[in-house]
Amino acid sequence: MKYDREYTPEFITELKTNEIFVFGSNIRGMHGGGAARIANKKFGAEWGVGEGLTGQCYALPTMEGGVDYIAEKVRRFLECAKTHPEMKFYVTKIACGIAGFTVAEIGPLFSDAIMLENVILPKEFVEEIEKFTEWMNDFQVTDYTGRTSQITTYNGEKEYLENAEKNNEKRTFNIVNLEDDKLVGTVGLESINWIERSAVLGIFIGDNDFRSNGYGTEAIKLLLEYGFRYINLHSIRLDLLSVNERR
């Protein structure tokens, strides 16, 4: 399913009766800055309510943990949205301001919202969610990853990424351009053998504008440091297809 509805406006100044302002909060409900301040001052978010429906808003905690913590809070929000189809939820770019996370980290957490017509997402989040599907159907990418024979759908890629996250034999990381937080590819360790302390390195730069510009080299260096220094691997190998001219 493809996202085919409106995007969350950059600035929300008013809401209709059935519309809900979804903002990043802290669990104590101290709405003193950013979108939280707007929620409190304009749309009735109650001071002291850090999660859930409050006033004409939904408070989604982002300040107390990492991406995994926020992912659970997003899951709970989406469950709420499912049980209130009569409401329209406008999701702001939660966690991408004061909380300090990137769009590349937070956007994909809302992948299940694609199928919820009453959840409106920022354009940047949608682009991150749909980006992997686009890349996995680009021959310039799949010719080097061995997936050219496959047709990738949104749901198929979503399932693949969710399974990868749960797989203890994989460690996958996003490659992000630090200047604008743009997601440009992924790098990771696969087939991790915890007994032999070995793994296979995998990488691709999906965005053509960022290929052959050193992003892959830097990402590999960081991943090797992570593998050898932090999870105590003894060997990491990189398998290449014969068609790969960048080897």
mmCIF file of C-alpha atoms in Angstrom:
data_model
loop_
_atom_site.group_PDB
_atom_site.id
_atom_site.type_symbol
_atom_site.label_atom_id
_atom_site.label_comp_id
_atom_site.label_asym_id
_atom_site.label_seq_id
_atom_site.Cartn_x
_atom_site.Cartn_y
_atom_site.Cartn_z
ATOM 1 C CA MET A 1 0.000 0.000 0.000
ATOM 2 C CA LYS A 2 1.290 3.430 -0.928
ATOM 3 C CA TYR A 3 0.753 6.619 1.049
ATOM 4 C CA ASP A 4 -1.713 8.619 -1.079
ATOM 5 C CA ARG A 5 -3.103 11.309 1.196
ATOM 6 C CA GLU A 6 -2.127 14.721 2.519
ATOM 7 C CA TYR A 7 1.007 15.406 4.548
ATOM 8 C CA THR A 8 1.211 17.086 7.943
ATOM 9 C CA PRO A 9 1.559 20.859 7.369
ATOM 10 C CA GLU A 10 4.814 22.454 8.486
ATOM 11 C CA PHE A 11 2.826 24.793 10.726
ATOM 12 C CA ILE A 12 -0.520 23.892 12.300
ATOM 13 C CA THR A 13 -2.434 26.904 13.576
ATOM 14 C CA GLU A 14 -5.924 25.485 13.926
ATOM 15 C CA LEU A 15 -7.710 22.149 14.130
ATOM 16 C CA LYS A 16 -11.191 20.934 13.289
ATOM 17 C CA THR A 17 -13.229 19.228 16.005
ATOM 18 C CA ASN A 18 -12.112 15.698 15.063
ATOM 19 C CA GLU A 19 -8.430 16.536 14.435
ATOM 20 C CA ILE A 20 -5.616 15.667 16.843
ATOM 21 C CA PHE A 21 -2.170 17.281 17.133
ATOM 22 C CA VAL A 22 0.470 14.562 17.731
ATOM 23 C CA PHE A 23 3.613 15.940 19.347
ATOM 24 C CA GLY A 24 6.802 14.718 20.980
ATOM 25 C CA SER A 25 6.663 15.057 24.764
ATOM 26 C CA ASN A 26 8.506 14.032 27.891
ATOM 27 C CA ILE A 27 6.958 11.480 30.215
ATOM 28 C CA ARG A 28 6.467 14.091 32.961
ATOM 29 C CA GLY A 29 4.305 16.192 30.672
ATOM 30 C CA MET A 30 6.306 19.398 31.051
ATOM 31 C CA HIS A 31 5.309 21.038 27.782
ATOM 32 C CA GLY A 32 7.753 23.931 27.823
ATOM 33 C CA GLY A 33 9.302 23.971 24.345
ATOM 34 C CA GLY A 34 8.921 23.154 20.672
ATOM 35 C CA ALA A 35 5.751 21.435 19.459
ATOM 36 C CA ALA A 36 4.899 20.548 23.067
ATOM 37 C CA ARG A 37 4.587 24.223 23.949
ATOM 38 C CA ILE A 38 2.279 24.762 20.953
ATOM 39 C CA ALA A 39 0.214 21.748 22.037
ATOM 40 C CA ASN A 40 -0.164 23.200 25.517
ATOM 41 C CA LYS A 41 -0.822 26.811 24.540
ATOM 42 C CA LYS A 42 -3.046 26.300 21.466
ATOM 43 C CA PHE A 43 -4.594 22.837 21.587
ATOM 44 C CA GLY A 44 -5.184 22.099 25.265
ATOM 45 C CA ALA A 45 -2.445 19.580 26.084
ATOM 46 C CA GLU A 46 -2.561 19.282 29.866
ATOM 47 C CA TRP A 47 0.514 19.996 31.940
ATOM 48 C CA GLY A 48 1.593 16.769 33.640
ATOM 49 C CA VAL A 49 0.186 14.426 30.979
ATOM 50 C CA GLY A 50 3.177 12.951 29.149
ATOM 51 C CA GLU A 51 1.555 10.213 27.082
ATOM 52 C CA GLY A 52 -1.760 9.667 25.359
ATOM 53 C CA LEU A 53 -4.754 11.775 24.434
ATOM 54 C CA THR A 54 -4.878 15.130 26.178
ATOM 55 C CA GLY A 55 -6.944 18.112 25.105
ATOM 56 C CA GLN A 56 -7.006 18.054 21.296
ATOM 57 C CA CYS A 57 -3.603 16.378 21.229
ATOM 58 C CA TYR A 58 -1.722 13.129 21.595
ATOM 59 C CA ALA A 59 1.467 13.271 23.675
ATOM 60 C CA LEU A 60 4.133 10.813 22.473
ATOM 61 C CA PRO A 61 7.169 10.563 24.804
ATOM 62 C CA THR A 62 10.548 10.877 23.091
ATOM 63 C CA MET A 63 12.971 12.240 25.682
ATOM 64 C CA GLU A 64 13.569 9.296 28.016
ATOM 65 C CA GLY A 65 15.180 6.694 25.759
ATOM 66 C CA GLY A 66 16.574 5.698 22.384
ATOM 67 C CA VAL A 67 14.948 4.607 19.142
ATOM 68 C CA ASP A 68 13.683 1.332 20.636
ATOM 69 C CA TYR A 69 11.938 3.260 23.402
ATOM 70 C CA ILE A 70 10.297 5.612 20.907
ATOM 71 C CA ALA A 71 9.311 2.675 18.670
ATOM 72 C CA GLU A 72 7.240 1.214 21.508
ATOM 73 C CA LYS A 73 5.575 4.571 22.137
ATOM 74 C CA VAL A 74 4.784 4.866 18.420
ATOM 75 C CA ARG A 75 3.248 1.377 18.486
ATOM 76 C CA ARG A 76 0.983 2.423 21.356
ATOM 77 C CA PHE A 77 -0.003 5.590 19.522
ATOM 78 C CA LEU A 78 -0.938 3.638 16.401
ATOM 79 C CA GLU A 79 -3.078 1.287 18.487
ATOM 80 C CA CYS A 80 -4.891 4.359 19.782
ATOM 81 C CA ALA A 81 -5.385 5.660 16.235
ATOM 82 C CA LYS A 82 -6.840 2.299 15.178
ATOM 83 C CA THR A 83 -9.420 2.424 17.959
ATOM 84 C CA HIS A 84 -10.439 5.994 17.047
ATOM 85 C CA PRO A 85 -11.144 5.962 13.290
ATOM 86 C CA GLU A 86 -13.402 8.983 13.763
ATOM 87 C CA MET A 87 -10.347 11.106 14.624
ATOM 88 C CA LYS A 88 -7.664 12.398 12.254
ATOM 89 C CA PHE A 89 -4.162 12.437 13.777
ATOM 90 C CA TYR A 90 -1.631 14.949 12.449
ATOM 91 C CA VAL A 91 1.833 13.643 13.348
ATOM 92 C CA THR A 92 4.517 16.317 13.673
ATOM 93 C CA LYS A 93 8.221 15.535 13.182
ATOM 94 C CA ILE A 94 8.435 14.079 16.648
ATOM 95 C CA ALA A 95 11.864 13.567 18.235
ATOM 96 C CA CYS A 96 13.605 15.430 15.389
ATOM 97 C CA GLY A 97 13.931 18.702 17.291
ATOM 98 C CA ILE A 98 14.857 19.017 20.962
ATOM 99 C CA ALA A 99 15.147 15.214 21.368
ATOM 100 C CA GLY A 100 17.952 15.205 18.777
ATOM 101 C CA PHE A 101 17.033 12.254 16.556
ATOM 102 C CA THR A 102 17.114 12.274 12.753
ATOM 103 C CA VAL A 103 14.282 11.807 10.284
ATOM 104 C CA ALA A 104 16.084 8.674 9.050
ATOM 105 C CA GLU A 105 15.854 7.193 12.560
ATOM 106 C CA ILE A 106 12.266 8.172 13.375
ATOM 107 C CA GLY A 107 10.433 8.109 10.028
ATOM 108 C CA PRO A 108 10.555 4.301 9.549
ATOM 109 C CA LEU A 109 9.001 3.783 13.000
ATOM 110 C CA PHE A 110 5.721 4.978 11.487
ATOM 111 C CA SER A 111 5.681 2.427 8.655
ATOM 112 C CA ASP A 112 2.481 0.819 9.973
ATOM 113 C CA ALA A 113 0.758 4.206 9.736
ATOM 114 C CA ILE A 114 0.817 3.937 5.944
ATOM 115 C CA MET A 115 -2.218 1.663 6.193
ATOM 116 C CA LEU A 116 -4.111 3.911 8.621
ATOM 117 C CA GLU A 117 -6.055 6.506 6.645
ATOM 118 C CA ASN A 118 -6.678 8.615 9.745
ATOM 119 C CA VAL A 119 -2.964 9.109 10.482
ATOM 120 C CA ILE A 120 -1.357 11.988 8.591
ATOM 121 C CA LEU A 121 2.449 11.957 8.412
ATOM 122 C CA PRO A 122 5.115 14.552 7.605
ATOM 123 C CA LYS A 123 6.348 14.284 4.019
ATOM 124 C CA GLU A 124 9.878 13.576 5.255
ATOM 125 C CA PHE A 125 8.689 10.532 7.236
ATOM 126 C CA VAL A 126 6.848 9.101 4.234
ATOM 127 C CA GLU A 127 9.889 9.527 2.013
ATOM 128 C CA GLU A 128 12.016 7.575 4.485
ATOM 129 C CA ILE A 129 9.427 4.793 4.765
ATOM 130 C CA GLU A 130 9.102 4.369 0.988
ATOM 131 C CA LYS A 131 12.778 4.837 0.179
ATOM 132 C CA PHE A 132 13.896 1.244 0.734
ATOM 133 C CA THR A 133 11.190 -0.125 -1.548
ATOM 134 C CA GLU A 134 12.321 2.230 -4.301
ATOM 135 C CA TRP A 135 15.956 1.262 -3.854
ATOM 136 C CA MET A 136 15.248 -2.457 -3.849
ATOM 137 C CA ASN A 137 13.621 -2.137 -7.278
ATOM 138 C CA ASP A 138 16.534 -0.150 -8.728
ATOM 139 C CA PHE A 139 18.835 -2.357 -10.827
ATOM 140 C CA GLN A 140 21.769 -0.069 -10.010
ATOM 141 C CA VAL A 141 21.359 -1.254 -6.425
ATOM 142 C CA THR A 142 20.161 -4.835 -6.820
ATOM 143 C CA ASP A 143 22.811 -5.759 -9.409
ATOM 144 C CA TYR A 144 25.327 -5.432 -6.559
ATOM 145 C CA THR A 145 23.247 -7.049 -3.817
ATOM 146 C CA GLY A 146 22.088 -10.182 -5.640
ATOM 147 C CA ARG A 147 18.388 -9.267 -5.459
ATOM 148 C CA THR A 148 17.839 -8.316 -9.119
ATOM 149 C CA SER A 149 15.541 -11.273 -9.750
ATOM 150 C CA GLN A 150 13.171 -10.200 -6.973
ATOM 151 C CA ILE A 151 10.338 -7.672 -7.175
ATOM 152 C CA THR A 152 10.136 -5.823 -3.874
ATOM 153 C CA THR A 153 6.834 -4.533 -2.516
ATOM 154 C CA TYR A 154 6.381 -2.136 0.388
ATOM 155 C CA ASN A 155 4.953 -4.866 2.641
ATOM 156 C CA GLY A 156 7.691 -7.296 1.615
ATOM 157 C CA GLU A 157 10.478 -4.846 2.421
ATOM 158 C CA LYS A 158 8.806 -3.908 5.704
ATOM 159 C CA GLU A 159 8.684 -7.577 6.712
ATOM 160 C CA TYR A 160 12.330 -8.056 5.674
ATOM 161 C CA LEU A 161 13.479 -5.094 7.801
ATOM 162 C CA GLU A 162 11.409 -6.169 10.807
ATOM 163 C CA ASN A 163 12.838 -9.691 10.660
ATOM 164 C CA ALA A 164 16.365 -8.307 10.326
ATOM 165 C CA GLU A 165 15.851 -6.230 13.463
ATOM 166 C CA LYS A 166 14.900 -9.344 15.461
ATOM 167 C CA ASN A 167 17.664 -11.547 14.023
ATOM 168 C CA ASN A 168 20.561 -11.955 16.445
ATOM 169 C CA GLU A 169 22.808 -12.922 13.529
ATOM 170 C CA LYS A 170 22.496 -9.470 11.951
ATOM 171 C CA ARG A 171 23.427 -5.915 12.851
ATOM 172 C CA THR A 172 22.157 -3.284 10.406
ATOM 173 C CA PHE A 173 22.830 0.467 10.422
ATOM 174 C CA ASN A 174 21.623 3.377 8.313
ATOM 175 C CA ILE A 175 24.110 5.522 6.411
ATOM 176 C CA VAL A 176 23.068 9.160 6.821
ATOM 177 C CA ASN A 177 24.445 12.383 5.343
ATOM 178 C CA LEU A 178 25.181 14.450 8.447
ATOM 179 C CA GLU A 179 24.627 17.763 6.666
ATOM 180 C CA ASP A 180 20.886 17.209 6.156
ATOM 181 C CA ASP A 181 20.109 13.899 7.955
ATOM 182 C CA LYS A 182 19.301 12.312 4.582
ATOM 183 C CA LEU A 183 19.284 8.519 4.439
ATOM 184 C CA VAL A 184 21.586 7.379 1.624
ATOM 185 C CA GLY A 185 22.101 3.651 2.243
ATOM 186 C CA THR A 186 22.697 0.894 4.761
ATOM 187 C CA VAL A 187 25.630 -1.095 6.093
ATOM 188 C CA GLY A 188 25.652 -4.100 8.345
ATOM 189 C CA LEU A 189 26.987 -7.423 9.519
ATOM 190 C CA GLU A 190 25.218 -10.618 8.453
ATOM 191 C CA SER A 191 25.616 -14.333 9.207
ATOM 192 C CA ILE A 192 27.241 -13.529 12.541
ATOM 193 C CA ASN A 193 28.696 -16.684 14.032
ATOM 194 C CA TRP A 194 29.044 -15.999 17.754
ATOM 195 C CA ILE A 195 31.053 -19.174 18.330
ATOM 196 C CA GLU A 196 33.631 -18.573 15.604
ATOM 197 C CA ARG A 197 33.363 -14.775 16.136
ATOM 198 C CA SER A 198 32.965 -14.146 12.389
ATOM 199 C CA ALA A 199 30.560 -12.236 10.111
ATOM 200 C CA VAL A 200 29.907 -11.099 6.542
ATOM 201 C CA LEU A 201 29.810 -7.404 5.747
ATOM 202 C CA GLY A 202 27.024 -6.016 3.547
ATOM 203 C CA ILE A 203 26.628 -2.475 2.223
ATOM 204 C CA PHE A 204 24.824 -0.474 -0.429
ATOM 205 C CA ILE A 205 24.450 3.203 -1.252
ATOM 206 C CA GLY A 206 20.889 3.536 -2.525
ATOM 207 C CA ASP A 207 20.959 7.206 -3.462
ATOM 208 C CA ASN A 208 22.822 7.600 -6.749
ATOM 209 C CA ASP A 209 23.960 11.141 -5.869
ATOM 210 C CA PHE A 210 26.032 9.774 -2.992
ATOM 211 C CA ARG A 211 27.811 6.912 -4.754
ATOM 212 C CA SER A 212 31.588 7.053 -5.307
ATOM 213 C CA ASN A 213 31.898 9.936 -2.841
ATOM 214 C CA GLY A 214 33.485 8.151 0.112
ATOM 215 C CA TYR A 215 30.327 7.432 2.097
ATOM 216 C CA GLY A 216 30.705 3.684 1.707
ATOM 217 C CA THR A 217 34.376 3.774 2.698
ATOM 218 C CA GLU A 218 33.660 5.754 5.855
ATOM 219 C CA ALA A 219 30.711 3.525 6.768
ATOM 220 C CA ILE A 220 32.809 0.367 6.357
ATOM 221 C CA LYS A 221 35.570 1.782 8.571
ATOM 222 C CA LEU A 222 33.052 2.564 11.314
ATOM 223 C CA LEU A 223 31.406 -0.839 10.998
ATOM 224 C CA LEU A 224 34.745 -2.665 11.222
ATOM 225 C CA GLU A 225 35.542 -0.743 14.386
ATOM 226 C CA TYR A 226 32.167 -1.731 15.812
ATOM 227 C CA GLY A 227 32.624 -5.383 14.839
ATOM 228 C CA PHE A 228 36.158 -5.859 16.106
ATOM 229 C CA ARG A 229 36.155 -3.522 19.082
ATOM 230 C CA TYR A 230 32.644 -3.607 20.489
ATOM 231 C CA ILE A 231 31.229 -7.065 19.737
ATOM 232 C CA ASN A 232 34.611 -8.818 19.708
ATOM 233 C CA LEU A 233 34.554 -10.416 16.259
ATOM 234 C CA HIS A 234 37.751 -12.007 14.970
ATOM 235 C CA SER A 235 37.055 -11.983 11.236
ATOM 236 C CA ILE A 236 34.793 -10.008 8.903
ATOM 237 C CA ARG A 237 34.669 -10.781 5.191
ATOM 238 C CA LEU A 238 33.111 -8.938 2.256
ATOM 239 C CA ASP A 239 31.661 -10.989 -0.609
ATOM 240 C CA LEU A 240 31.490 -9.293 -4.030
ATOM 241 C CA LEU A 241 29.670 -10.207 -7.231
ATOM 242 C CA SER A 242 31.805 -10.305 -10.365
ATOM 243 C CA VAL A 243 29.720 -7.495 -11.948
ATOM 244 C CA ASN A 244 30.674 -5.086 -9.169
ATOM 245 C CA GLU A 245 32.971 -2.536 -10.834
ATOM 246 C CA ARG A 246 33.422 -0.629 -7.551
ATOM 247 C CA ARG A 247 35.312 -3.467 -5.854
#
